[in-house]
Amino acid sequence: MVDPNFQTTGLVASLRDVSPRPTCDISFTFSDKTTGEKSELFAHKLILACGSPVFMAQFYGDIKEEKDSIPVEDSSIEAFKVFLDVLYNKEVPLKDMDFQFLGEFFYLADKYHLDLLKNSIVREVSSRKIVVEEVLEAAKVAEIYAPLEEFSNSLHHICSSFVRANLERVLEVFEDEEVGEDSSPILHRLMARASRSKPKPRPVPICKNCEQDPCLNGLKFTKENIVLGALMSRVGNPMFSRTAVACDNDMVYYYPGNGDTKYYEREPFEVLMYKCK
């Protein structure tokens, strides 16, 4: 997946890897929250600015960033690296990412205003068929990223769809000994959401001729049920076929069968019936 916010060449796609330090003019620093280990990613301001309006304002706006090293505290280095890959026009396989990583990725796309990337991530999530082992994790991620409604809703949707179709298997998750105090509320909210989001029943097809359900085929015209423009036949003469074009209190009017539309013919309601099928 490539977010085509701008046109680049193959050279740009490999520029950061081939010569990270001599040509790069910006770096992003990360600190592992567990080990405290420091790490760094290098990039080019111009390329980032071409890909994101936020970077454009940050590096070339009225109040531009003067530092050459920017600490990143709201993303893992793994997610940010893949995000930079998108800006460098590299192929990024969304299908290989788990839901947590996609959440981080969507957050960065939202922060840096890459709408095409956001749409691609939502389409990827919506297209997935989850299995029972993934339901709890997917529901957790959906709640973590609740402020990112598009992403969270797409996850909630596939979770709810799975619950409705596999209720017994989801109940097994409730009985899992590994489900503790933190997981149980999430599962209960998932079940509640699934029950509220039952698919709407399909509308019953309505006959296009009489515009009624059930269809009035073979039933006599009345002042209450007549539909102008409907095909009709005579009672006792199913081969007769005309279209009702007007009516009054007693009569139904139709054009003669010779194609002449200058004159009407008319007959009482009770001798005409719907011819729908």
mmCIF file of C-alpha atoms in Angstrom:
data_model
loop_
_atom_site.group_PDB
_atom_site.id
_atom_site.type_symbol
_atom_site.label_atom_id
_atom_site.label_comp_id
_atom_site.label_asym_id
_atom_site.label_seq_id
_atom_site.Cartn_x
_atom_site.Cartn_y
_atom_site.Cartn_z
ATOM 1 C CA MET A 1 0.000 0.000 0.000
ATOM 2 C CA VAL A 2 1.338 3.408 -0.976
ATOM 3 C CA ASP A 3 -0.312 6.673 -0.024
ATOM 4 C CA PRO A 4 -0.053 8.651 -3.278
ATOM 5 C CA ASN A 5 -0.015 12.100 -1.714
ATOM 6 C CA PHE A 6 2.839 12.995 -3.984
ATOM 7 C CA GLN A 7 4.786 11.582 -6.939
ATOM 8 C CA THR A 8 8.245 10.192 -6.274
ATOM 9 C CA THR A 9 10.824 8.136 -8.109
ATOM 10 C CA GLY A 10 12.473 4.892 -7.131
ATOM 11 C CA LEU A 11 15.429 6.939 -5.953
ATOM 12 C CA VAL A 12 13.345 8.618 -3.261
ATOM 13 C CA ALA A 13 12.033 5.258 -2.055
ATOM 14 C CA SER A 14 15.552 4.065 -1.297
ATOM 15 C CA LEU A 15 17.207 7.374 -0.404
ATOM 16 C CA ARG A 16 16.825 7.039 3.372
ATOM 17 C CA ASP A 17 18.313 3.542 3.372
ATOM 18 C CA VAL A 18 21.154 4.163 0.946
ATOM 19 C CA SER A 19 22.511 7.327 2.543
ATOM 20 C CA PRO A 20 20.829 8.005 5.872
ATOM 21 C CA ARG A 21 23.236 10.498 7.363
ATOM 22 C CA PRO A 22 24.959 12.510 4.569
ATOM 23 C CA THR A 23 21.696 13.756 2.985
ATOM 24 C CA CYS A 24 19.209 13.555 5.856
ATOM 25 C CA ASP A 25 18.472 16.819 7.634
ATOM 26 C CA ILE A 26 16.064 15.664 10.345
ATOM 27 C CA SER A 27 16.027 12.842 12.861
ATOM 28 C CA PHE A 28 13.410 11.397 15.198
ATOM 29 C CA THR A 29 14.537 9.980 18.531
ATOM 30 C CA PHE A 30 12.873 7.282 20.617
ATOM 31 C CA SER A 31 13.369 5.969 24.134
ATOM 32 C CA ASP A 32 12.232 2.482 25.091
ATOM 33 C CA LYS A 33 9.881 2.886 28.058
ATOM 34 C CA THR A 34 11.024 -0.401 29.574
ATOM 35 C CA THR A 35 14.775 -0.445 29.000
ATOM 36 C CA GLY A 36 15.446 3.239 28.417
ATOM 37 C CA GLU A 37 17.363 2.327 25.264
ATOM 38 C CA LYS A 38 17.737 5.220 22.807
ATOM 39 C CA SER A 39 17.210 4.858 19.051
ATOM 40 C CA GLU A 40 16.929 7.185 16.089
ATOM 41 C CA LEU A 41 15.387 7.424 12.608
ATOM 42 C CA PHE A 42 16.693 9.761 9.919
ATOM 43 C CA ALA A 43 14.728 11.494 7.167
ATOM 44 C CA HIS A 44 14.576 14.430 4.751
ATOM 45 C CA LYS A 45 12.443 17.422 5.623
ATOM 46 C CA LEU A 46 11.498 18.153 2.025
ATOM 47 C CA ILE A 47 10.219 14.637 1.350
ATOM 48 C CA LEU A 48 8.214 14.564 4.573
ATOM 49 C CA ALA A 49 6.764 17.990 3.818
ATOM 50 C CA CYS A 50 5.680 16.863 0.347
ATOM 51 C CA GLY A 51 3.835 13.941 1.876
ATOM 52 C CA SER A 52 2.181 15.611 4.875
ATOM 53 C CA PRO A 53 0.741 19.115 5.340
ATOM 54 C CA VAL A 54 1.634 18.866 9.033
ATOM 55 C CA PHE A 55 5.317 18.344 8.236
ATOM 56 C CA MET A 56 5.100 21.138 5.662
ATOM 57 C CA ALA A 57 3.910 23.555 8.330
ATOM 58 C CA GLN A 58 6.391 22.187 10.879
ATOM 59 C CA PHE A 59 9.463 22.492 8.662
ATOM 60 C CA TYR A 60 8.574 25.334 6.276
ATOM 61 C CA GLY A 61 5.723 27.246 7.943
ATOM 62 C CA ASP A 62 5.728 30.630 9.614
ATOM 63 C CA ILE A 63 6.739 29.070 12.932
ATOM 64 C CA LYS A 64 8.990 26.304 11.666
ATOM 65 C CA GLU A 65 10.859 23.714 13.662
ATOM 66 C CA GLU A 66 14.435 24.824 14.257
ATOM 67 C CA LYS A 67 15.701 21.617 15.853
ATOM 68 C CA ASP A 68 17.301 18.906 13.739
ATOM 69 C CA SER A 69 16.302 16.186 16.192
ATOM 70 C CA ILE A 70 12.715 15.652 17.314
ATOM 71 C CA PRO A 71 11.816 13.356 20.233
ATOM 72 C CA VAL A 72 8.827 11.118 19.571
ATOM 73 C CA GLU A 73 6.878 10.054 22.648
ATOM 74 C CA ASP A 74 3.511 9.027 21.190
ATOM 75 C CA SER A 75 4.635 6.243 18.842
ATOM 76 C CA SER A 76 6.815 3.178 18.833
ATOM 77 C CA ILE A 77 9.866 3.313 16.618
ATOM 78 C CA GLU A 78 8.511 0.328 14.654
ATOM 79 C CA ALA A 79 5.262 2.085 13.733
ATOM 80 C CA PHE A 80 6.982 5.388 12.987
ATOM 81 C CA LYS A 81 9.495 3.682 10.711
ATOM 82 C CA VAL A 82 6.717 2.126 8.650
ATOM 83 C CA PHE A 83 4.964 5.496 8.590
ATOM 84 C CA LEU A 84 8.095 7.100 7.169
ATOM 85 C CA ASP A 85 8.263 4.311 4.602
ATOM 86 C CA VAL A 86 4.863 5.402 3.306
ATOM 87 C CA LEU A 87 6.082 8.970 2.888
ATOM 88 C CA TYR A 88 9.064 7.606 0.964
ATOM 89 C CA ASN A 89 6.662 5.803 -1.359
ATOM 90 C CA LYS A 90 7.599 2.318 -0.195
ATOM 91 C CA GLU A 91 5.224 -0.602 -0.407
ATOM 92 C CA VAL A 92 3.743 -1.282 3.038
ATOM 93 C CA PRO A 93 1.718 -4.531 3.405
ATOM 94 C CA LEU A 94 -1.156 -3.699 5.716
ATOM 95 C CA LYS A 95 -2.342 -7.309 5.656
ATOM 96 C CA ASP A 96 0.720 -8.335 7.675
ATOM 97 C CA MET A 97 -0.022 -5.944 10.562
ATOM 98 C CA ASP A 98 -1.920 -6.907 13.703
ATOM 99 C CA PHE A 99 -4.711 -4.722 15.065
ATOM 100 C CA GLN A 100 -2.527 -2.993 17.649
ATOM 101 C CA PHE A 101 0.016 -2.007 15.010
ATOM 102 C CA LEU A 102 -2.743 -0.828 12.672
ATOM 103 C CA GLY A 103 -4.054 1.323 15.517
ATOM 104 C CA GLU A 104 -0.658 2.970 15.970
ATOM 105 C CA PHE A 105 -0.382 3.384 12.226
ATOM 106 C CA PHE A 106 -3.834 4.965 11.971
ATOM 107 C CA TYR A 107 -2.976 7.347 14.814
ATOM 108 C CA LEU A 108 0.063 8.597 12.899
ATOM 109 C CA ALA A 109 -1.929 8.911 9.667
ATOM 110 C CA ASP A 110 -4.527 10.958 11.540
ATOM 111 C CA LYS A 111 -1.931 13.117 13.293
ATOM 112 C CA TYR A 112 -0.125 13.945 10.053
ATOM 113 C CA HIS A 113 -3.325 14.298 7.961
ATOM 114 C CA LEU A 114 -2.851 11.417 5.533
ATOM 115 C CA ASP A 115 -6.475 10.717 4.701
ATOM 116 C CA LEU A 116 -5.730 8.187 1.960
ATOM 117 C CA LEU A 117 -3.677 6.138 4.384
ATOM 118 C CA LYS A 118 -6.449 6.319 6.989
ATOM 119 C CA ASN A 119 -8.979 5.087 4.436
ATOM 120 C CA SER A 120 -6.682 2.234 3.432
ATOM 121 C CA ILE A 121 -6.308 1.119 7.046
ATOM 122 C CA VAL A 122 -10.068 1.211 7.659
ATOM 123 C CA ARG A 123 -10.680 -0.814 4.484
ATOM 124 C CA GLU A 124 -8.094 -3.354 5.599
ATOM 125 C CA VAL A 125 -9.671 -3.739 9.043
ATOM 126 C CA SER A 126 -13.198 -3.934 7.631
ATOM 127 C CA SER A 127 -12.182 -6.656 5.175
ATOM 128 C CA ARG A 128 -10.769 -8.997 7.812
ATOM 129 C CA LYS A 129 -12.507 -12.137 9.003
ATOM 130 C CA ILE A 130 -11.448 -12.575 12.604
ATOM 131 C CA VAL A 131 -11.350 -15.834 14.545
ATOM 132 C CA VAL A 132 -12.377 -16.412 18.132
ATOM 133 C CA GLU A 133 -8.791 -16.127 19.391
ATOM 134 C CA GLU A 134 -8.630 -12.572 18.040
ATOM 135 C CA VAL A 135 -11.943 -11.229 19.326
ATOM 136 C CA LEU A 136 -10.785 -10.126 22.764
ATOM 137 C CA GLU A 137 -7.614 -8.477 21.498
ATOM 138 C CA ALA A 138 -9.512 -6.700 18.708
ATOM 139 C CA ALA A 139 -12.099 -5.415 21.202
ATOM 140 C CA LYS A 140 -9.320 -4.142 23.489
ATOM 141 C CA VAL A 141 -7.641 -2.287 20.633
ATOM 142 C CA ALA A 142 -10.991 -0.787 19.594
ATOM 143 C CA GLU A 143 -11.433 0.643 23.088
ATOM 144 C CA ILE A 144 -7.836 1.894 23.316
ATOM 145 C CA TYR A 145 -8.278 3.838 20.085
ATOM 146 C CA ALA A 146 -11.871 4.936 20.754
ATOM 147 C CA PRO A 147 -11.014 8.628 20.080
ATOM 148 C CA LEU A 148 -10.105 7.591 16.510
ATOM 149 C CA GLU A 149 -13.707 6.840 15.619
ATOM 150 C CA GLU A 150 -13.242 5.587 12.068
ATOM 151 C CA PHE A 151 -10.658 3.028 13.120
ATOM 152 C CA SER A 152 -12.400 2.050 16.350
ATOM 153 C CA ASN A 153 -15.793 1.673 14.668
ATOM 154 C CA SER A 154 -14.363 -0.549 11.947
ATOM 155 C CA LEU A 155 -12.944 -2.850 14.621
ATOM 156 C CA HIS A 156 -16.161 -2.821 16.640
ATOM 157 C CA HIS A 157 -18.073 -3.729 13.488
ATOM 158 C CA ILE A 158 -16.081 -6.858 12.665
ATOM 159 C CA CYS A 159 -16.114 -7.905 16.324
ATOM 160 C CA SER A 160 -19.884 -7.475 16.589
ATOM 161 C CA SER A 161 -20.419 -9.349 13.332
ATOM 162 C CA PHE A 162 -18.340 -12.241 14.641
ATOM 163 C CA VAL A 163 -20.200 -12.315 17.960
ATOM 164 C CA ARG A 164 -23.598 -12.426 16.268
ATOM 165 C CA ALA A 165 -22.504 -15.276 14.005
ATOM 166 C CA ASN A 166 -20.521 -17.259 16.608
ATOM 167 C CA LEU A 167 -22.202 -16.674 19.958
ATOM 168 C CA GLU A 168 -21.359 -20.077 21.439
ATOM 169 C CA ARG A 169 -17.670 -19.718 20.622
ATOM 170 C CA VAL A 170 -17.576 -16.256 22.163
ATOM 171 C CA LEU A 171 -19.166 -17.629 25.340
ATOM 172 C CA GLU A 172 -16.216 -19.983 25.544
ATOM 173 C CA VAL A 173 -13.971 -16.954 25.859
ATOM 174 C CA PHE A 174 -15.919 -15.913 28.963
ATOM 175 C CA GLU A 175 -15.094 -19.269 30.501
ATOM 176 C CA ASP A 176 -11.402 -19.042 29.650
ATOM 177 C CA GLU A 177 -9.346 -19.083 32.811
ATOM 178 C CA GLU A 178 -7.075 -16.399 31.392
ATOM 179 C CA VAL A 179 -9.885 -13.887 31.186
ATOM 180 C CA GLY A 180 -9.511 -11.720 34.272
ATOM 181 C CA GLU A 181 -10.903 -8.542 35.733
ATOM 182 C CA ASP A 182 -9.455 -6.389 32.970
ATOM 183 C CA SER A 183 -10.900 -8.497 30.164
ATOM 184 C CA SER A 184 -14.361 -9.250 31.494
ATOM 185 C CA PRO A 185 -15.747 -5.685 31.207
ATOM 186 C CA ILE A 186 -14.472 -5.504 27.634
ATOM 187 C CA LEU A 187 -16.213 -8.756 26.753
ATOM 188 C CA HIS A 188 -19.452 -7.603 28.360
ATOM 189 C CA ARG A 189 -19.343 -4.328 26.455
ATOM 190 C CA LEU A 190 -18.630 -6.255 23.268
ATOM 191 C CA MET A 191 -21.666 -8.475 23.823
ATOM 192 C CA ALA A 192 -23.841 -5.455 24.566
ATOM 193 C CA ARG A 193 -22.642 -3.662 21.462
ATOM 194 C CA ALA A 194 -23.271 -6.730 19.324
ATOM 195 C CA SER A 195 -26.827 -7.026 20.634
ATOM 196 C CA ARG A 196 -27.518 -3.371 19.855
ATOM 197 C CA SER A 197 -26.075 -3.551 16.367
ATOM 198 C CA LYS A 198 -28.221 -6.337 15.006
ATOM 199 C CA PRO A 199 -28.357 -6.175 11.226
ATOM 200 C CA LYS A 200 -31.450 -4.451 9.936
ATOM 201 C CA PRO A 201 -33.925 -6.833 8.339
ATOM 202 C CA ARG A 202 -33.947 -6.686 4.595
ATOM 203 C CA PRO A 203 -36.914 -4.725 3.261
ATOM 204 C CA VAL A 204 -39.632 -6.931 1.844
ATOM 205 C CA PRO A 205 -39.689 -6.601 -1.951
ATOM 206 C CA ILE A 206 -42.637 -4.516 -3.131
ATOM 207 C CA CYS A 207 -44.263 -5.209 -6.485
ATOM 208 C CA LYS A 208 -43.132 -2.584 -8.989
ATOM 209 C CA ASN A 209 -46.462 -2.703 -10.805
ATOM 210 C CA CYS A 210 -49.073 -2.405 -8.039
ATOM 211 C CA GLU A 211 -46.582 -1.008 -5.472
ATOM 212 C CA GLN A 212 -48.047 -3.250 -2.790
ATOM 213 C CA ASP A 213 -46.902 -6.077 -0.561
ATOM 214 C CA PRO A 214 -48.339 -8.597 -0.883
ATOM 215 C CA CYS A 215 -48.763 -8.156 -4.624
ATOM 216 C CA LEU A 216 -52.297 -7.442 -5.919
ATOM 217 C CA ASN A 217 -51.902 -9.519 -9.079
ATOM 218 C CA GLY A 218 -55.371 -10.719 -10.202
ATOM 219 C CA LEU A 219 -57.258 -8.488 -7.773
ATOM 220 C CA LYS A 220 -59.804 -5.954 -9.002
ATOM 221 C CA PHE A 221 -59.076 -2.257 -9.150
ATOM 222 C CA THR A 222 -60.691 -0.098 -6.482
ATOM 223 C CA LYS A 223 -60.572 3.622 -5.776
ATOM 224 C CA GLU A 224 -58.429 2.803 -2.744
ATOM 225 C CA ASN A 225 -55.805 0.583 -4.376
ATOM 226 C CA ILE A 226 -55.439 1.992 -7.888
ATOM 227 C CA VAL A 227 -51.925 2.900 -9.021
ATOM 228 C CA LEU A 228 -51.771 5.031 -12.142
ATOM 229 C CA GLY A 229 -49.234 3.617 -14.559
ATOM 230 C CA ALA A 230 -49.947 0.048 -13.479
ATOM 231 C CA LEU A 231 -50.488 -2.694 -16.026
ATOM 232 C CA MET A 232 -54.017 -4.151 -15.936
ATOM 233 C CA SER A 233 -56.229 -6.728 -17.600
ATOM 234 C CA ARG A 234 -59.979 -7.404 -17.761
ATOM 235 C CA VAL A 235 -61.704 -9.729 -15.370
ATOM 236 C CA GLY A 236 -62.225 -12.937 -17.322
ATOM 237 C CA ASN A 237 -59.894 -11.805 -20.115
ATOM 238 C CA PRO A 238 -56.258 -12.150 -18.993
ATOM 239 C CA MET A 239 -55.005 -11.536 -22.546
ATOM 240 C CA PHE A 240 -56.252 -7.950 -22.347
ATOM 241 C CA SER A 241 -53.398 -5.663 -21.367
ATOM 242 C CA ARG A 242 -53.504 -1.909 -20.885
ATOM 243 C CA THR A 243 -51.970 0.720 -18.618
ATOM 244 C CA ALA A 244 -54.095 2.810 -16.263
ATOM 245 C CA VAL A 245 -53.431 6.470 -16.976
ATOM 246 C CA ALA A 246 -56.228 8.239 -15.073
ATOM 247 C CA CYS A 247 -59.355 7.644 -13.044
ATOM 248 C CA ASP A 248 -62.386 9.328 -11.544
ATOM 249 C CA ASN A 249 -64.874 8.144 -8.953
ATOM 250 C CA ASP A 250 -66.278 5.397 -11.193
ATOM 251 C CA MET A 251 -64.035 4.835 -14.188
ATOM 252 C CA VAL A 252 -60.463 3.918 -15.063
ATOM 253 C CA TYR A 253 -59.065 5.521 -18.207
ATOM 254 C CA TYR A 254 -56.489 3.983 -20.544
ATOM 255 C CA TYR A 255 -55.170 4.484 -24.045
ATOM 256 C CA PRO A 256 -56.459 2.199 -26.793
ATOM 257 C CA GLY A 257 -54.177 -0.582 -27.902
ATOM 258 C CA ASN A 258 -53.414 0.930 -31.330
ATOM 259 C CA GLY A 259 -50.844 3.330 -29.947
ATOM 260 C CA ASP A 260 -53.105 6.350 -30.244
ATOM 261 C CA THR A 261 -52.586 8.595 -27.218
ATOM 262 C CA LYS A 262 -55.021 11.325 -28.315
ATOM 263 C CA TYR A 263 -58.069 9.503 -27.020
ATOM 264 C CA TYR A 264 -58.923 7.606 -23.859
ATOM 265 C CA GLU A 265 -61.011 4.537 -23.390
ATOM 266 C CA ARG A 266 -62.630 3.898 -20.029
ATOM 267 C CA GLU A 267 -64.165 1.081 -18.031
ATOM 268 C CA PRO A 268 -65.580 0.671 -14.508
ATOM 269 C CA PHE A 269 -63.221 -0.268 -11.706
ATOM 270 C CA GLU A 270 -64.871 -3.612 -11.087
ATOM 271 C CA VAL A 271 -64.141 -5.040 -14.560
ATOM 272 C CA LEU A 272 -60.406 -4.356 -14.402
ATOM 273 C CA MET A 273 -57.743 -6.109 -12.367
ATOM 274 C CA TYR A 274 -54.015 -5.890 -11.767
ATOM 275 C CA LYS A 275 -51.713 -7.736 -14.164
ATOM 276 C CA CYS A 276 -48.440 -7.881 -12.275
ATOM 277 C CA LYS A 277 -46.917 -11.232 -13.176
#
